[in-house]
């Protein structure tokens, strides 16, 4: 089969992105317009502002992705777009534009689950290195600002199927990074800042109790019942071991630490100083952080990393997997990568990550995930709609 050039469009959260990917294996162009500056003053993503920024950016971002790929609207073979999960209003911008392009150009339209996109970022990265073979079973940890999920991924014909064996019961790991960074006056988004500051603190200084999950997840109960009612998966599947996460407790523990150690005034001063600098650099952060703050940030990151790696490797053993994928924005974290590589190697388990630009939200992963659907002619009807809570199966 000849090469297929797929234009991917992603607008699920705070990045407007477009990319052209050749046959699911080569990034030809990859444009990401970040909205960080818009949301920074609010310390988190404001959905209405996100939609407005997507509307502003979508046309020039897609145009730039085509120009850099030496393609034009007519030459691409298909248009792929994120259907969900994500912010409904934000998703709608990408979907409406993708539909309009597909209709006007008479091109196939492919709807992609954002989480499947993150998983295919790993496959895309490996294919670019010439590695086309994965040992199955594959376990994928998707860890980002909105998600902390464990999926067993398998090939089925041209496509892929996924079984969720763990998710967060409350905050996502990236959300915890963002909330803790905000709490100690470091600004938004917190993950990259904490990543760079943590090596300057003592990660053993503050002890956080491990997250405890005692109760069965009610959402899983409901899902099982729904599936049974609809003649879906059997009861046996719901009895398979689960490896859920919880990160709201550690955020509360950081808050308590801040209160007990009377850190609020210095945090407010740091917040104001950093907010007055257009693009603070590492030296600005370091100049405005005392040892106690650096130790707190380092200890927090260590606790999250140990929990993510520990649970994922326990799940990998329980399901006897052959390969581990780690992907999503938090997969850009240096300590997480190092720890997964070290502990994975000890167990003889190969661990694959996307490069950092493909770890955080981008449209190349959407175009890559669309390729098997393109081959299978699994095209979306023109009336498909955004699904904020889209589940990956
Ligand atoms: O995948 P992503 O770009 O968007 C979502 O799908 O959510 O992930 C964004 C999240 C944010 O919470 C951000 O703080 C976190 O990923 N993140 C990081 C790092 N880079 C981004 N967290 C820890 N360390 C990093 N280096
Ligand atoms: Zn994402």
XYZ file of C-alpha atoms and ligand atoms in Angstrom:
420
model
C 0.000 0.000 0.000
C 1.271 3.471 -0.835
C 2.000 6.056 1.830
C -0.957 7.721 3.531
C -0.645 11.262 4.826
C -3.068 11.943 7.664
C -3.775 15.439 8.972
C -4.393 15.237 12.731
C -6.233 17.904 14.733
C -6.246 18.071 18.545
C -8.124 20.597 20.706
C -9.241 18.662 23.802
C -7.722 20.935 26.463
C -5.338 23.891 26.355
C -3.281 23.148 23.245
C -4.431 23.770 19.685
C -2.469 21.296 17.628
C -2.234 20.035 14.064
C 0.201 17.600 12.482
C 0.799 15.560 9.370
C 1.960 11.972 9.908
C 2.972 9.566 7.148
C 1.518 6.062 7.455
C 1.480 6.133 11.255
C 5.267 6.056 11.369
C 6.793 9.439 10.541
C 6.001 12.888 11.897
C 6.148 15.164 8.858
C 5.003 18.271 10.735
C 3.849 18.877 14.296
C 2.490 22.281 15.353
C 1.342 23.008 18.916
C -0.053 26.417 19.936
C -0.021 26.483 23.721
C -2.524 28.544 25.720
C -0.379 28.616 28.865
C -0.125 32.421 28.863
C -3.945 32.726 28.727
C -4.603 30.396 31.663
C -1.559 31.259 33.788
C -3.194 34.134 35.718
C -5.962 31.744 36.837
C -3.612 28.929 37.896
C -5.492 26.388 35.760
C -7.398 25.898 32.517
C -10.523 28.089 32.177
C -12.840 26.178 29.772
C -14.478 29.239 28.164
C -11.099 30.853 27.496
C -9.789 27.566 26.072
C -12.618 27.412 23.501
C -12.032 31.023 22.487
C -8.293 30.472 22.056
C -8.895 27.319 19.986
C -11.194 29.323 17.704
C -8.455 31.890 17.209
C -5.697 29.390 16.580
C -7.232 26.482 14.688
C -7.062 27.843 11.113
C -3.464 29.166 11.235
C -2.234 26.094 13.154
C -3.669 23.673 10.561
C -2.348 25.824 7.717
C 1.141 25.857 9.254
C 1.102 22.068 9.750
C 0.288 21.630 6.035
C 2.905 24.150 4.878
C 5.658 22.582 6.988
C 4.701 19.153 5.656
C 4.830 20.372 2.054
C 1.206 19.347 1.703
C -1.977 21.222 0.958
C -5.601 20.726 1.910
C -6.219 18.569 -1.175
C -3.165 16.345 -0.949
C -3.742 14.749 2.475
C -5.452 11.349 2.471
C -7.629 11.736 5.575
C -8.458 14.074 8.431
C -8.314 12.796 12.004
C -9.622 14.642 15.035
C -9.889 14.099 18.792
C -13.466 13.167 19.755
C -12.852 13.057 23.532
C -12.285 12.878 26.406
C -11.720 16.553 27.151
C -13.499 19.879 27.505
C -16.699 19.747 25.424
C -16.417 23.306 24.078
C -12.737 22.872 23.254
C -13.290 19.528 21.499
C -16.101 21.042 19.426
C -13.771 23.580 17.831
C -11.458 20.892 16.443
C -14.330 18.603 15.470
C -16.294 21.328 13.651
C -13.239 22.405 11.690
C -12.260 18.812 10.834
C -15.805 18.087 9.660
C -15.877 21.230 7.525
C -12.535 20.315 5.910
C -13.541 16.685 5.324
C -16.862 17.739 3.806
C -15.443 20.482 1.587
C -12.480 18.376 0.417
C -14.358 15.083 0.238
C -11.822 13.320 2.476
C -12.413 10.531 5.000
C -12.896 11.735 8.570
C -11.521 9.697 11.491
C -12.563 10.204 15.145
C -9.827 9.406 17.674
C -9.913 8.912 21.434
C -7.346 11.266 23.011
C -6.103 8.495 25.329
C -5.548 6.162 22.398
C -3.586 9.030 20.851
C -1.267 9.134 23.894
C -0.693 5.357 23.592
C 0.051 5.646 19.871
C 2.580 8.415 20.580
C 4.775 5.605 21.959
C 4.270 3.448 18.853
C 4.951 6.422 16.585
C 8.161 7.197 18.455
C 9.343 3.586 18.186
C 8.490 3.344 14.471
C 10.503 6.488 13.828
C 13.446 4.616 15.369
C 12.779 1.602 13.133
C 11.211 -0.580 15.850
C 7.973 -2.103 14.520
C 7.710 -5.063 16.879
C 6.115 -5.010 20.330
C 6.082 -7.948 22.669
C 2.570 -8.533 23.981
C 0.878 -8.217 26.415
C 1.485 -4.469 26.530
C 0.607 -2.433 29.632
C 0.206 1.323 29.026
C 0.238 3.955 31.767
C -1.415 7.141 30.476
C -0.536 9.828 32.980
C -1.453 13.443 32.271
C -3.236 16.511 33.607
C -6.640 14.911 33.194
C -5.919 11.175 33.381
C -4.109 8.463 35.264
C -5.068 5.204 33.556
C -3.604 1.728 33.180
C -4.606 -0.149 30.021
C -3.798 -3.607 28.766
C -3.429 -3.024 25.037
C -3.799 -5.742 22.430
C -3.885 -5.916 18.637
C -7.116 -6.977 16.987
C -6.982 -7.256 13.212
C -5.790 -3.902 11.892
C -6.754 -2.119 15.084
C -6.217 -2.166 18.834
C -8.358 -2.971 21.878
C -7.857 -1.735 25.420
C -8.880 -2.991 28.854
C -8.729 -0.531 31.714
C -7.218 -2.181 34.808
C -6.699 1.002 36.857
C -7.580 4.669 37.037
C -7.460 7.524 39.498
C -10.285 7.723 42.010
C -9.867 11.485 42.390
C -7.137 13.790 41.040
C -4.954 12.851 38.072
C -1.195 12.819 38.735
C -0.596 15.891 36.537
C -3.431 17.683 38.310
C -1.671 16.994 41.636
C 1.565 18.466 40.223
C -0.364 21.538 39.054
C -2.301 22.017 42.309
C 0.750 21.593 44.538
C 2.804 23.996 42.412
C -0.016 26.546 42.695
C -0.262 25.914 46.447
C 3.412 26.787 46.973
C 3.281 29.828 44.656
C 5.130 28.384 41.652
C 2.544 29.111 38.960
C 1.019 27.050 36.166
C 1.514 24.448 34.779
C 3.242 22.896 37.783
C 4.673 19.665 36.381
C 7.578 21.099 34.388
C 8.496 23.549 37.193
C 8.465 20.899 39.929
C 10.506 18.626 37.619
C 13.251 21.253 37.349
C 13.220 22.309 41.003
C 13.098 18.835 42.589
C 16.807 18.003 42.032
C 17.627 21.060 44.204
C 15.728 19.717 47.231
C 16.033 16.729 49.549
C 13.414 14.188 48.454
C 13.647 12.341 51.798
C 12.910 15.454 53.917
C 9.100 15.210 54.070
C 7.354 11.867 54.566
C 3.959 11.384 52.917
C 1.808 8.413 53.893
C 1.123 6.077 50.940
C -2.267 6.538 49.243
C -4.793 4.051 50.626
C -7.702 2.793 48.549
C -10.007 0.693 50.659
C -13.277 0.584 48.790
C -14.251 -0.920 45.489
C -14.812 1.720 42.849
C -18.519 2.479 42.452
C -17.950 3.714 38.899
C -16.572 0.285 37.948
C -19.664 -1.364 39.531
C -21.910 0.808 37.412
C -19.897 0.109 34.293
C -20.034 -3.648 34.934
C -23.779 -3.560 35.470
C -24.249 -1.469 32.368
C -22.170 -3.917 30.345
C -24.069 -6.905 31.754
C -27.413 -5.278 30.995
C -26.237 -4.713 27.462
C -24.912 -8.240 27.088
C -21.361 -6.875 27.158
C -18.313 -8.201 28.926
C -18.833 -10.928 31.493
C -18.654 -10.758 35.251
C -15.278 -12.486 35.120
C -13.626 -9.372 33.695
C -14.750 -7.218 36.617
C -13.058 -9.656 39.007
C -9.694 -9.107 37.415
C -7.336 -7.272 39.764
C -7.432 -3.483 39.628
C -4.692 -1.001 40.364
C -6.352 2.326 41.085
C -4.607 5.555 42.032
C -5.491 8.437 44.359
C -3.696 11.773 44.549
C -5.988 14.153 46.404
C -4.628 12.978 49.805
C -1.065 14.026 49.041
C -2.283 17.450 47.918
C -4.064 17.860 51.287
C -0.904 16.686 53.081
C 1.117 19.391 51.292
C -1.476 21.981 52.317
C -1.269 20.835 55.933
C 2.544 20.972 55.840
C 2.381 24.556 54.527
C -0.002 25.551 57.340
C 1.909 23.774 60.123
C 5.187 25.380 59.019
C 3.639 28.803 58.585
C 4.738 29.148 54.963
C 1.777 31.184 53.635
C 3.386 34.635 53.747
C 6.551 33.599 51.943
C 4.444 31.695 49.396
C 2.380 34.798 48.637
C 5.569 36.851 48.183
C 6.992 34.196 45.829
C 3.747 34.111 43.858
C 3.775 37.876 43.372
C 7.456 38.054 42.461
C 7.225 35.224 39.908
C 4.010 36.671 38.437
C 5.866 39.928 37.774
C 8.470 38.142 35.619
C 7.306 37.505 32.036
C 8.984 34.122 31.539
C 10.677 33.077 34.782
C 13.814 30.953 34.362
C 15.164 28.289 36.710
C 17.404 30.823 38.448
C 14.363 33.022 39.200
C 12.542 30.070 40.760
C 15.619 29.061 42.764
C 16.239 32.618 43.958
C 12.667 32.715 45.278
C 12.555 29.299 46.955
C 13.910 28.521 50.422
C 15.275 25.107 51.363
C 12.042 24.042 53.030
C 10.051 24.682 49.825
C 12.583 22.868 47.644
C 12.568 19.898 50.045
C 8.757 19.850 50.032
C 8.582 19.925 46.229
C 11.253 17.214 45.879
C 9.547 14.982 48.471
C 6.173 15.459 46.792
C 7.566 14.473 43.391
C 9.319 11.433 44.889
C 6.058 10.280 46.522
C 4.085 10.591 43.263
C 6.808 8.879 41.222
C 7.128 5.997 43.694
C 3.374 5.482 43.722
C 3.046 5.554 39.911
C 6.024 3.274 39.317
C 5.230 0.925 42.211
C 1.596 0.380 41.221
C 2.346 0.084 37.522
C 5.042 -2.542 38.093
C 2.781 -4.469 40.480
C 0.097 -4.446 37.770
C 2.696 -5.520 35.182
C 3.599 -8.519 37.359
C -0.028 -9.412 38.069
C -0.846 -9.472 34.357
C 2.541 -10.876 33.348
C 3.063 -8.220 30.686
C 6.021 -8.204 28.316
C 6.224 -4.480 27.566
C 5.418 -1.243 29.339
C 4.401 2.046 27.701
C 4.466 5.263 29.768
C 2.849 8.272 28.095
C 0.960 11.568 28.644
C 2.214 14.909 29.937
C 3.601 13.559 33.223
C 5.670 11.030 31.226
C 7.870 14.038 30.421
C 9.004 14.007 34.072
C 12.723 13.232 34.410
C 12.520 11.398 37.734
C 9.558 9.307 36.530
C 11.495 8.269 33.419
C 14.638 7.451 35.371
C 12.776 5.436 38.003
C 10.722 3.481 35.438
C 13.849 2.696 33.441
C 15.796 1.587 36.525
C 13.024 -0.473 38.149
C 11.776 -1.851 34.819
C 15.311 -3.006 33.952
C 15.576 -4.764 37.342
C 12.510 -6.798 36.397
C 13.641 -7.348 32.809
C 10.696 -5.291 31.562
C 11.309 -2.990 28.586
C 9.797 0.485 29.153
C 9.015 2.806 26.234
C 8.246 6.537 26.408
C 7.490 9.046 23.676
C 10.038 11.857 23.317
C 9.034 14.837 25.472
C 7.275 16.783 22.646
C 5.147 13.707 21.901
C 4.432 13.046 25.616
C 2.407 16.208 26.165
C -0.665 16.967 24.061
C -0.031 17.067 20.322
C -1.801 16.147 17.087
C 0.863 13.791 15.685
C -0.353 11.172 18.172
C -3.915 11.659 16.898
C -2.838 11.198 13.266
C -0.801 8.118 14.270
C -3.706 6.527 16.169
C -5.916 7.201 13.130
C -3.733 5.195 10.746
C -5.002 1.692 11.703
C -8.560 3.076 11.426
C -7.682 4.497 7.991
C -6.485 1.055 6.865
C -9.650 -0.547 8.265
C -11.811 2.184 6.657
C -13.209 2.895 10.110
C -14.464 6.365 9.207
C -16.652 8.670 11.286
C -20.109 9.745 10.182
C -20.490 13.488 9.631
C -22.897 13.747 12.579
C -20.545 12.384 15.267
C -20.237 14.608 18.257
C -17.750 15.589 20.987
C -17.751 13.240 23.993
C -16.283 14.883 27.075
C -16.224 11.565 28.973
C -15.340 9.220 26.091
C -14.177 5.813 27.423
C -11.319 3.889 25.790
C -11.982 0.220 24.984
O -0.947 15.232 28.280
P -1.040 16.666 28.690
O -0.295 17.672 27.857
O -2.548 17.129 28.764
C -3.572 16.318 29.235
O -4.047 15.436 28.461
O -3.907 16.491 30.421
O -0.576 16.742 30.209
C -0.465 17.962 30.897
C -0.029 17.666 32.304
C -0.034 18.873 33.229
O -0.675 18.525 34.431
C 1.446 19.141 33.444
O 1.739 19.729 34.703
C 2.010 17.754 33.348
O 1.285 17.132 32.314
N 3.451 17.772 32.996
C 4.412 17.319 33.803
C 5.644 17.577 33.143
N 5.367 18.172 31.941
C 4.010 18.278 31.868
N 4.353 16.749 35.021
C 5.525 16.409 35.614
N 6.730 16.644 35.055
C 6.842 17.207 33.832
N 8.038 17.428 33.276
Zn -3.398 14.520 26.939
